[in-house]
Coordinates of C-alpha atoms and ligand atoms in Angstrom, one line a residue:
X58 CA -0.1 0.0 0.1
X59 CA 1.7 3.2 -1.3
X60 CA -0.7 5.2 -3.4
X61 CA -4.2 5.8 -1.9
X62 CA -7.1 7.4 -3.2
X63 CA -9.5 8.7 -0.9
X64 CA -12.8 9.5 -2.3
X65 CA -14.7 12.2 -0.6
X66 CA -11.5 13.6 1.0
X67 CA -12.4 17.1 0.9
X68 CA -15.3 16.3 3.4
X69 CA -15.3 16.1 7.1
X70 CA -14.1 12.4 8.1
X71 CA -12.0 12.3 4.7
X72 CA -9.9 15.5 5.3
X73 CA -9.2 14.3 8.9
X74 CA -8.3 10.9 7.5
X75 CA -5.9 12.6 5.0
X76 CA -4.3 14.6 7.4
X77 CA -3.9 11.5 9.9
X78 CA -2.4 9.1 7.0
X79 CA 0.2 11.6 5.8
X80 CA 1.6 12.2 9.4
X81 CA 1.5 8.6 10.1
X82 CA 2.7 7.0 7.1
X83 CA 5.8 9.1 5.8
X84 CA 5.9 6.7 2.8
X85 CA 2.5 6.9 1.4
X86 CA 1.0 9.4 -1.2
X87 CA -2.5 10.5 -1.2
X88 CA -4.8 11.5 -4.0
X89 CA -8.1 13.3 -2.9
X90 CA -10.8 12.4 -5.5
X91 CA -13.8 14.7 -4.7
X92 CA -16.6 16.4 -6.5
X93 CA -16.6 19.4 -4.2
X94 CA -20.4 19.4 -3.3
X95 CA -21.8 21.7 -0.8
X96 CA -20.2 19.6 1.8
X97 CA -16.6 19.4 0.0
X98 CA -14.3 22.2 1.1
X99 CA -10.7 22.4 0.2
X100 CA -10.3 24.7 3.4
X101 CA -10.4 21.5 5.0
X102 CA -7.3 20.6 3.6
X103 CA -5.1 24.1 3.6
X104 CA -2.5 22.8 5.9
X105 CA -1.6 19.8 3.6
X106 CA -2.0 21.4 0.2
X107 CA 1.9 22.0 -0.3
X108 CA 2.6 18.4 0.9
X109 CA 4.7 16.8 -1.8
X110 CA 2.8 13.4 -1.0
X111 CA -0.7 14.9 -1.5
X112 CA -2.5 15.6 -4.8
X113 CA -6.1 16.6 -5.5
X114 CA -8.5 15.8 -8.4
X115 CA -12.1 17.3 -8.9
X116 CA -14.2 14.4 -10.0
X117 CA -17.5 12.4 -9.4
X118 CA -17.4 8.9 -8.2
X119 CA -20.3 8.1 -10.6
X120 CA -17.9 9.3 -13.6
X121 CA -16.3 5.9 -14.5
X122 CA -13.9 7.7 -17.1
X123 CA -12.6 10.4 -14.7
X124 CA -12.1 7.7 -12.0
X125 CA -10.5 5.3 -14.3
X126 CA -8.0 8.4 -15.5
X127 CA -7.1 9.2 -11.8
X128 CA -6.5 5.7 -11.1
X129 CA -4.2 5.2 -13.8
X130 CA -2.2 8.7 -13.7
X131 CA -1.5 8.4 -9.9
X132 CA -0.7 4.5 -10.0
X133 CA -3.3 4.0 -7.3
X134 CA -3.2 0.6 -5.5
X135 CA -5.8 1.5 -2.6
X136 CA -9.1 3.2 -2.6
X137 CA -10.7 4.4 0.4
X138 CA -14.2 5.5 -0.3
X139 CA -15.6 8.2 1.9
X140 CA -17.7 10.0 -1.0
X141 CA -21.3 10.1 -0.2
X142 CA -24.2 12.2 0.4
X143 CA -24.4 12.0 4.0
X144 CA -27.2 14.2 5.8
X145 CA -30.4 12.2 6.8
X146 CA -32.5 15.2 6.5
X147 CA -31.3 16.2 3.1
X148 CA -32.0 12.2 2.1
X149 CA -35.6 13.5 3.0
X150 CA -35.9 16.4 0.8
X151 CA -33.9 14.7 -2.0
X152 CA -33.2 11.1 -2.2
X153 CA -31.9 11.0 -5.7
X154 CA -28.7 12.4 -4.9
X155 CA -28.2 9.6 -2.4
X156 CA -28.9 6.8 -4.7
X157 CA -26.7 8.3 -7.3
X158 CA -23.6 8.7 -5.1
X159 CA -23.8 6.2 -2.4
X160 CA -25.3 3.2 -4.6
X161 CA -24.0 3.9 -8.3
X162 CA -20.8 5.7 -7.1
X163 CA -19.9 2.7 -5.1
X164 CA -20.7 0.3 -7.9
X165 CA -18.6 2.5 -10.3
X166 CA -15.5 2.5 -7.7
X167 CA -15.7 -1.2 -7.3
X168 CA -15.8 -1.9 -11.1
X169 CA -12.8 0.4 -11.4
X170 CA -11.2 -1.6 -8.6
X171 CA -11.8 -4.8 -10.3
X172 CA -10.5 -3.8 -13.7
X173 CA -7.5 -1.9 -12.2
X174 CA -6.6 -4.8 -9.9
X175 CA -6.6 -2.6 -7.0
X176 CA -4.8 -4.3 -3.9
X177 CA -7.5 -3.0 -1.4
X178 CA -10.9 -1.4 -1.7
X179 CA -12.2 0.1 1.6
X180 CA -15.7 1.1 2.1
X181 CA -16.7 4.0 4.9
X182 CA -20.0 2.9 6.0
X183 CA -22.2 3.7 8.9
X184 CA -23.9 2.3 12.0
X185 CA -27.2 3.7 10.4
X186 CA -27.5 0.5 8.2
X187 CA -28.6 -1.6 11.0
X188 CA -31.5 0.7 11.8
X189 CA -32.8 1.7 15.4
X190 CA -31.2 -0.8 18.1
X191 CA -34.0 -0.2 20.7
X192 CA -32.1 -2.6 23.1
X193 CA -28.6 -4.2 23.2
X194 CA -26.1 -3.5 20.4
X195 CA -25.6 -4.4 16.8
X196 CA -22.5 -6.6 15.9
X197 CA -21.3 -6.8 12.4
X198 CA -23.7 -9.7 11.6
X199 CA -26.9 -8.0 12.8
X200 CA -29.6 -7.8 10.0
X201 CA -29.7 -4.6 8.2
X202 CA -33.0 -2.7 8.8
X203 CA -32.6 0.8 7.3
X204 CA -35.3 3.4 7.5
X205 CA -34.1 6.4 5.8
X206 CA -33.2 6.8 2.3
X207 CA -29.6 7.6 3.5
X208 CA -29.1 4.7 5.3
X209 CA -30.9 2.6 2.6
X210 CA -28.4 3.9 0.1
X211 CA -25.4 3.2 2.5
X212 CA -26.7 -0.3 3.1
X213 CA -26.9 -0.9 -0.7
X214 CA -23.3 0.3 -1.1
X215 CA -22.5 -2.2 1.6
X216 CA -24.2 -5.1 -0.1
X217 CA -22.4 -4.3 -3.4
X218 CA -19.2 -4.4 -1.6
X219 CA -19.7 -7.8 -0.3
X220 CA -21.0 -9.0 -3.9
X221 CA -17.8 -7.8 -5.6
X222 CA -15.6 -9.7 -3.0
X223 CA -17.7 -12.7 -3.3
X224 CA -18.3 -12.7 -7.1
X225 CA -15.0 -11.2 -8.4
X226 CA -12.5 -11.5 -5.6
X227 CA -12.2 -7.9 -5.2
X228 CA -10.4 -7.3 -1.9
X229 CA -12.9 -5.3 0.1
X230 CA -13.2 -4.2 3.6
X231 CA -15.8 -2.3 5.4
X232 CA -16.2 -0.1 8.5
X233 CA -19.3 1.0 10.1
X234 CA -18.7 4.0 12.0
X235 CA -21.0 5.8 14.5
X236 CA -21.9 9.6 14.5
X237 CA -18.3 11.4 14.1
X238 CA -17.8 14.7 15.7
X239 CA -14.6 16.9 15.6
X240 CA -12.9 19.7 13.3
X241 CA -14.3 20.6 9.9
X242 CA -17.8 19.1 10.4
X243 CA -20.2 21.0 8.0
X244 CA -22.8 22.7 10.4
X245 CA -25.8 20.9 9.3
X246 CA -24.9 17.8 11.3
X247 CA -26.2 18.3 15.1
X248 CA -23.0 19.0 16.9
X249 CA -21.3 21.5 14.8
X250 CA -24.9 23.0 14.3
X251 CA -25.6 23.4 18.0
X252 CA -22.2 24.7 18.9
X253 CA -22.1 27.3 16.2
X254 CA -25.8 28.4 17.0
X255 CA -24.7 28.5 20.6
X256 CA -21.7 30.8 20.0
X257 CA -24.4 33.2 18.1
X258 CA -26.8 32.9 21.1
X259 CA -29.3 31.5 18.5
X260 CA -31.7 28.5 19.3
X261 CA -30.7 24.9 19.3
X262 CA -33.4 23.2 17.5
X263 CA -33.8 19.9 19.1
X264 CA -36.0 17.3 17.4
X265 CA -38.9 15.8 19.4
X266 CA -38.3 14.9 22.9
X267 CA -34.7 14.9 22.6
X268 CA -34.4 11.4 24.1
X269 CA -32.9 9.7 21.0
X270 CA -29.4 8.2 21.7
X271 CA -26.4 8.4 19.6
X272 CA -22.9 7.1 19.9
X273 CA -20.9 10.4 19.3
X274 CA -17.1 9.4 18.6
X275 CA -14.3 11.7 18.0
X276 CA -13.3 11.7 14.4
X277 CA -9.5 10.6 15.3
X278 CA -10.8 7.6 16.9
X279 CA -12.5 6.5 13.7
X280 CA -9.5 7.5 11.4
X281 CA -7.5 5.1 13.7
X282 CA -10.0 2.5 13.3
X283 CA -9.9 2.8 9.6
X284 CA -6.1 2.6 9.5
X285 CA -6.3 -0.6 11.8
X286 CA -8.7 -2.3 9.3
X287 CA -6.8 -1.1 6.3
X288 CA -3.6 -2.9 7.7
X289 CA -4.9 -5.7 9.8
X290 CA -8.3 -6.4 8.9
X291 CA -9.6 -9.5 6.9
X292 CA -10.8 -9.1 3.4
X293 CA -14.6 -9.4 2.8
X294 CA -15.2 -8.5 6.4
X295 CA -17.3 -5.7 8.2
X296 CA -16.0 -3.9 11.4
X297 CA -17.9 -1.6 13.6
X298 CA -16.2 1.6 14.8
X299 CA -17.5 3.7 17.7
X300 CA -17.1 4.3 21.5
X301 CA -19.5 1.5 22.2
X302 CA -21.5 3.9 24.6
X303 CA -24.3 6.2 23.8
X304 CA -25.6 9.7 24.8
X305 CA -29.2 11.3 24.7
X306 CA -29.5 14.2 22.3
X307 CA -30.6 16.5 25.3
X308 CA -27.5 15.7 27.1
X309 CA -25.2 16.5 24.1
X310 CA -27.0 19.9 23.9
X311 CA -26.6 20.5 27.5
X312 CA -22.9 19.6 27.3
X313 CA -22.4 22.0 24.3
X314 CA -24.0 24.9 26.1
X315 CA -22.3 24.2 29.6
X316 CA -18.8 23.9 27.5
X317 CA -19.6 27.3 25.6
X318 CA -20.8 29.0 28.9
X319 CA -24.2 29.4 27.3
X320 CA -27.8 29.3 29.0
X321 CA -29.6 26.2 28.5
X322 CA -32.8 28.3 27.8
X323 CA -31.4 28.4 24.2
X324 CA -32.8 24.8 23.5
X325 CA -36.0 25.1 21.4
X326 CA -37.9 21.7 20.7
X327 CA -38.8 21.4 17.2
X328 CA -41.2 19.3 15.4
X329 CA -39.5 15.7 14.9
X330 CA -37.7 14.2 11.8
X331 CA -39.9 11.9 10.1
X332 CA -38.8 8.0 10.8
X333 CA -36.4 9.3 13.3
X334 CA -34.2 6.3 14.3
X335 CA -34.5 6.4 18.2
X336 CA -31.0 4.8 19.2
X337 CA -28.1 3.5 17.6
X338 CA -25.6 1.2 19.6
X339 CA -22.7 -0.8 18.4
X340 CA -20.6 -3.7 19.5
X341 CA -17.2 -2.8 18.7
X342 CA -15.4 -6.1 20.2
X343 CA -14.3 -7.1 16.8
X344 CA -12.4 -4.2 15.7
X345 CA -10.9 -4.2 19.4
X346 CA -9.7 -7.7 18.9
X347 CA -7.5 -6.5 16.0
X348 CA -5.8 -4.2 18.7
X349 CA -7.6 -0.8 18.3
X350 CA -9.5 1.2 21.2
X351 CA -11.6 4.2 21.5
X352 CA -9.6 6.9 23.4
X353 CA -12.4 9.5 23.7
X354 CA -15.7 9.1 25.5
X355 CA -18.7 10.8 23.8
X356 CA -18.5 13.5 26.4
X357 CA -14.6 14.3 25.7
X358 CA -15.3 14.3 22.0
X359 CA -18.4 16.7 22.1
X360 CA -16.3 19.0 24.5
X361 CA -13.2 19.1 22.3
X362 CA -15.6 19.6 19.1
X363 CA -17.7 22.8 20.8
X364 CA -14.3 24.3 21.7
X365 CA -12.7 23.9 18.3
X366 CA -15.8 25.7 16.9
X367 CA -15.5 28.5 19.3
X368 CA -11.7 28.8 18.2
X369 CA -12.0 28.3 14.4
X370 CA -15.0 30.9 13.7
X371 CA -13.7 31.9 10.4
X372 CA -13.9 28.5 9.0
X373 CA -17.8 27.9 9.6
X374 CA -18.7 31.7 9.4
X375 CA -17.4 31.4 5.6
X376 CA -20.1 28.5 5.3
X377 CA -23.1 29.9 7.5
X378 CA -22.8 33.2 5.8
X379 CA -23.3 31.9 2.3
X380 CA -26.8 31.8 0.4
X381 CA -26.7 28.1 0.0
X382 CA -26.4 27.3 3.7
X383 CA -29.1 29.9 4.7
X384 CA -31.5 28.6 2.3
X385 CA -31.1 25.0 3.7
X386 CA -31.7 26.5 7.0
X387 CA -34.7 28.0 6.3
X388 CA -36.2 25.2 4.6
X389 CA -35.1 22.9 7.2
X390 CA -36.3 24.9 10.3
X391 CA -38.4 27.6 9.4
X392 CA -42.0 27.4 11.3
X393 CA -40.9 24.2 12.8
X394 CA -40.9 25.4 16.6
X395 CA -43.0 23.4 19.1
X396 CA -44.4 25.8 21.6
X397 CA -44.9 24.3 25.2
X398 CA -48.6 24.1 25.9
X399 CA -50.3 25.6 29.1
Ligands
LIG430 P1 -19.3 15.0 4.1 O1 -20.8 15.1 4.0 O2 -18.7 15.8 5.0 O3 -18.4 14.8 3.1 C1 -18.5 14.2 1.8 C2 -17.6 14.3 0.7 O4 -18.0 13.6 -0.3 C3 -17.7 15.8 0.5 O5 -16.2 16.5 0.2 C4 -18.4 15.7 -1.1 O6 -17.9 16.8 -1.8 C5 -17.9 14.4 -1.7 N1 -18.8 13.8 -2.3 C6 -20.1 13.7 -2.4 N2 -20.6 13.2 -3.6 C7 -19.7 13.0 -4.5 C8 -19.5 12.4 -5.6 N3 -20.6 12.0 -6.3 N4 -18.3 12.3 -6.0 C9 -17.1 12.5 -5.3 N5 -17.1 13.2 -4.3 C10 -18.4 13.3 -3.7 O7 -19.3 13.5 4.8 P2 -18.7 12.8 6.2 O8 -19.4 13.0 7.3 O9 -17.3 13.2 6.0 O10 -18.6 11.3 5.8 C11 -17.8 10.7 5.1 C12 -18.2 9.1 4.9 O11 -18.4 8.5 6.1 C13 -19.6 9.1 4.1 O12 -19.4 7.7 3.4 C14 -20.5 8.9 5.3 O13 -21.4 7.9 4.8 C15 -19.7 8.0 6.2 N6 -19.9 8.1 7.6 C16 -20.2 9.3 8.4 C17 -20.4 9.6 9.8 C18 -20.8 11.1 10.4 O14 -21.1 11.1 11.5 N7 -20.5 12.2 9.6 C19 -20.5 8.3 10.6 C20 -20.4 7.2 9.9 C21 -20.1 7.0 8.6
LIG431 P1 -27.4 14.1 12.8 O1 -26.3 14.9 13.1 O2 -28.2 14.5 11.6 O3 -26.9 12.7 12.6 P2 -27.7 11.1 12.2 O4 -29.1 11.7 12.2 O5 -27.3 10.7 11.0 O6 -27.6 10.4 13.4 O7 -28.3 14.1 13.9 C1 -28.0 13.4 15.0 C2 -29.3 13.5 16.3 O8 -29.5 14.8 16.7 C3 -30.2 12.8 15.8 O9 -31.0 11.9 16.6 C4 -31.1 13.8 15.1 C5 -30.8 15.1 16.3 N1 -31.0 16.3 15.7 C6 -31.6 17.2 16.2 O10 -32.1 17.3 17.4 N2 -31.5 18.7 15.7 C7 -31.0 18.9 14.7 O11 -31.2 19.9 14.2 C8 -30.2 17.9 13.8 C9 -29.6 18.2 12.6 C10 -30.3 16.6 14.4

């Protein structure tokens, strides 16, 4: 493994992974292949752009000819696929993009991996493919029970990966991560949205009763988990990555407000998300057996993230002041407030 193509590397987790890999492996070269959708942002990679072992190609993973050219020109031996449409709320507004990128795009990359004899194709997936886990935890052989267009598209991508491993021997591995938090997350996802709203004394729109549970993991833990699977994982296998613990959304909101010294009265209940999964909970013992462990608790991860957003306001103010973001925000939240009865 020497020349890695990181698709979706200009997004949140992808850019953290690129930085992590360049630091960790002085011999590796990284090509970021990214369409630069609203969520892709070269500002996320400013500190690596002059690194001689880093290169960037703008392209769509659904575009087989451009993928093919990038693989050839950069003598790629490994593909790590982060590229995806990723936000559940947007998948309720426009499912089409999710099917295109998360299903067809994955197929295009697998087909390219097959024809180019790629040494490893690694798929970044999500705990959401298991659906809501009301009790217990999902291990990797748990049934896929998706409930949103996002999770359904990600599950279809995973199944295509397993199909390419089984049918054509493409050397595939898959990781299913829980909710990530950390630097450079687009402020549509809940933690950066709440942190940036809190900094500006704006309401924190909490869906429904706020008693849903998520395993909020620090993005570096996730990057290390992917690294371990890339180097020590078994082909054709799936590995869960998360802290293995969960937190209620309302407690996450309180923690952000307390960390930033803002009043809890900023919390604004809003109408719930349709089909909102109540709880995700991962069993992470399979990855731990490879020698990986989560280093940050959910609380540590959320605190560190809130502070990063307080210290890096230039990065997110550029996004939030843009027309595209403001239109999305209006469409998603306007008139959705729930007023307490009595
Ligand atoms: P993100 O939305 O921040 O970034 C996605 C990136 O993919 C962007 O840079 C975007 O420009 C690029 N992209 C989108 N469509 C593309 C296309 N057709 N061709 C090329 N590039 C394209 O996403 P993220 O939060 O960093 O998530 C990365 C991956 O991790 C996704 O596969 C997601 O499903 C998975 N994941 C995310 C989380 C999370 O909490 N964010 C948790 C588990 C798994
Ligand atoms: P999100 O960051 O969208 O991730 P996912 O839905 O993929 O887990 O949301 C995390 C949790 O926060 C989820 O239970 C929905 C909730 N949420 C809110 O309460 N308010 C919001 O404005 C958003 C975006 C999410």
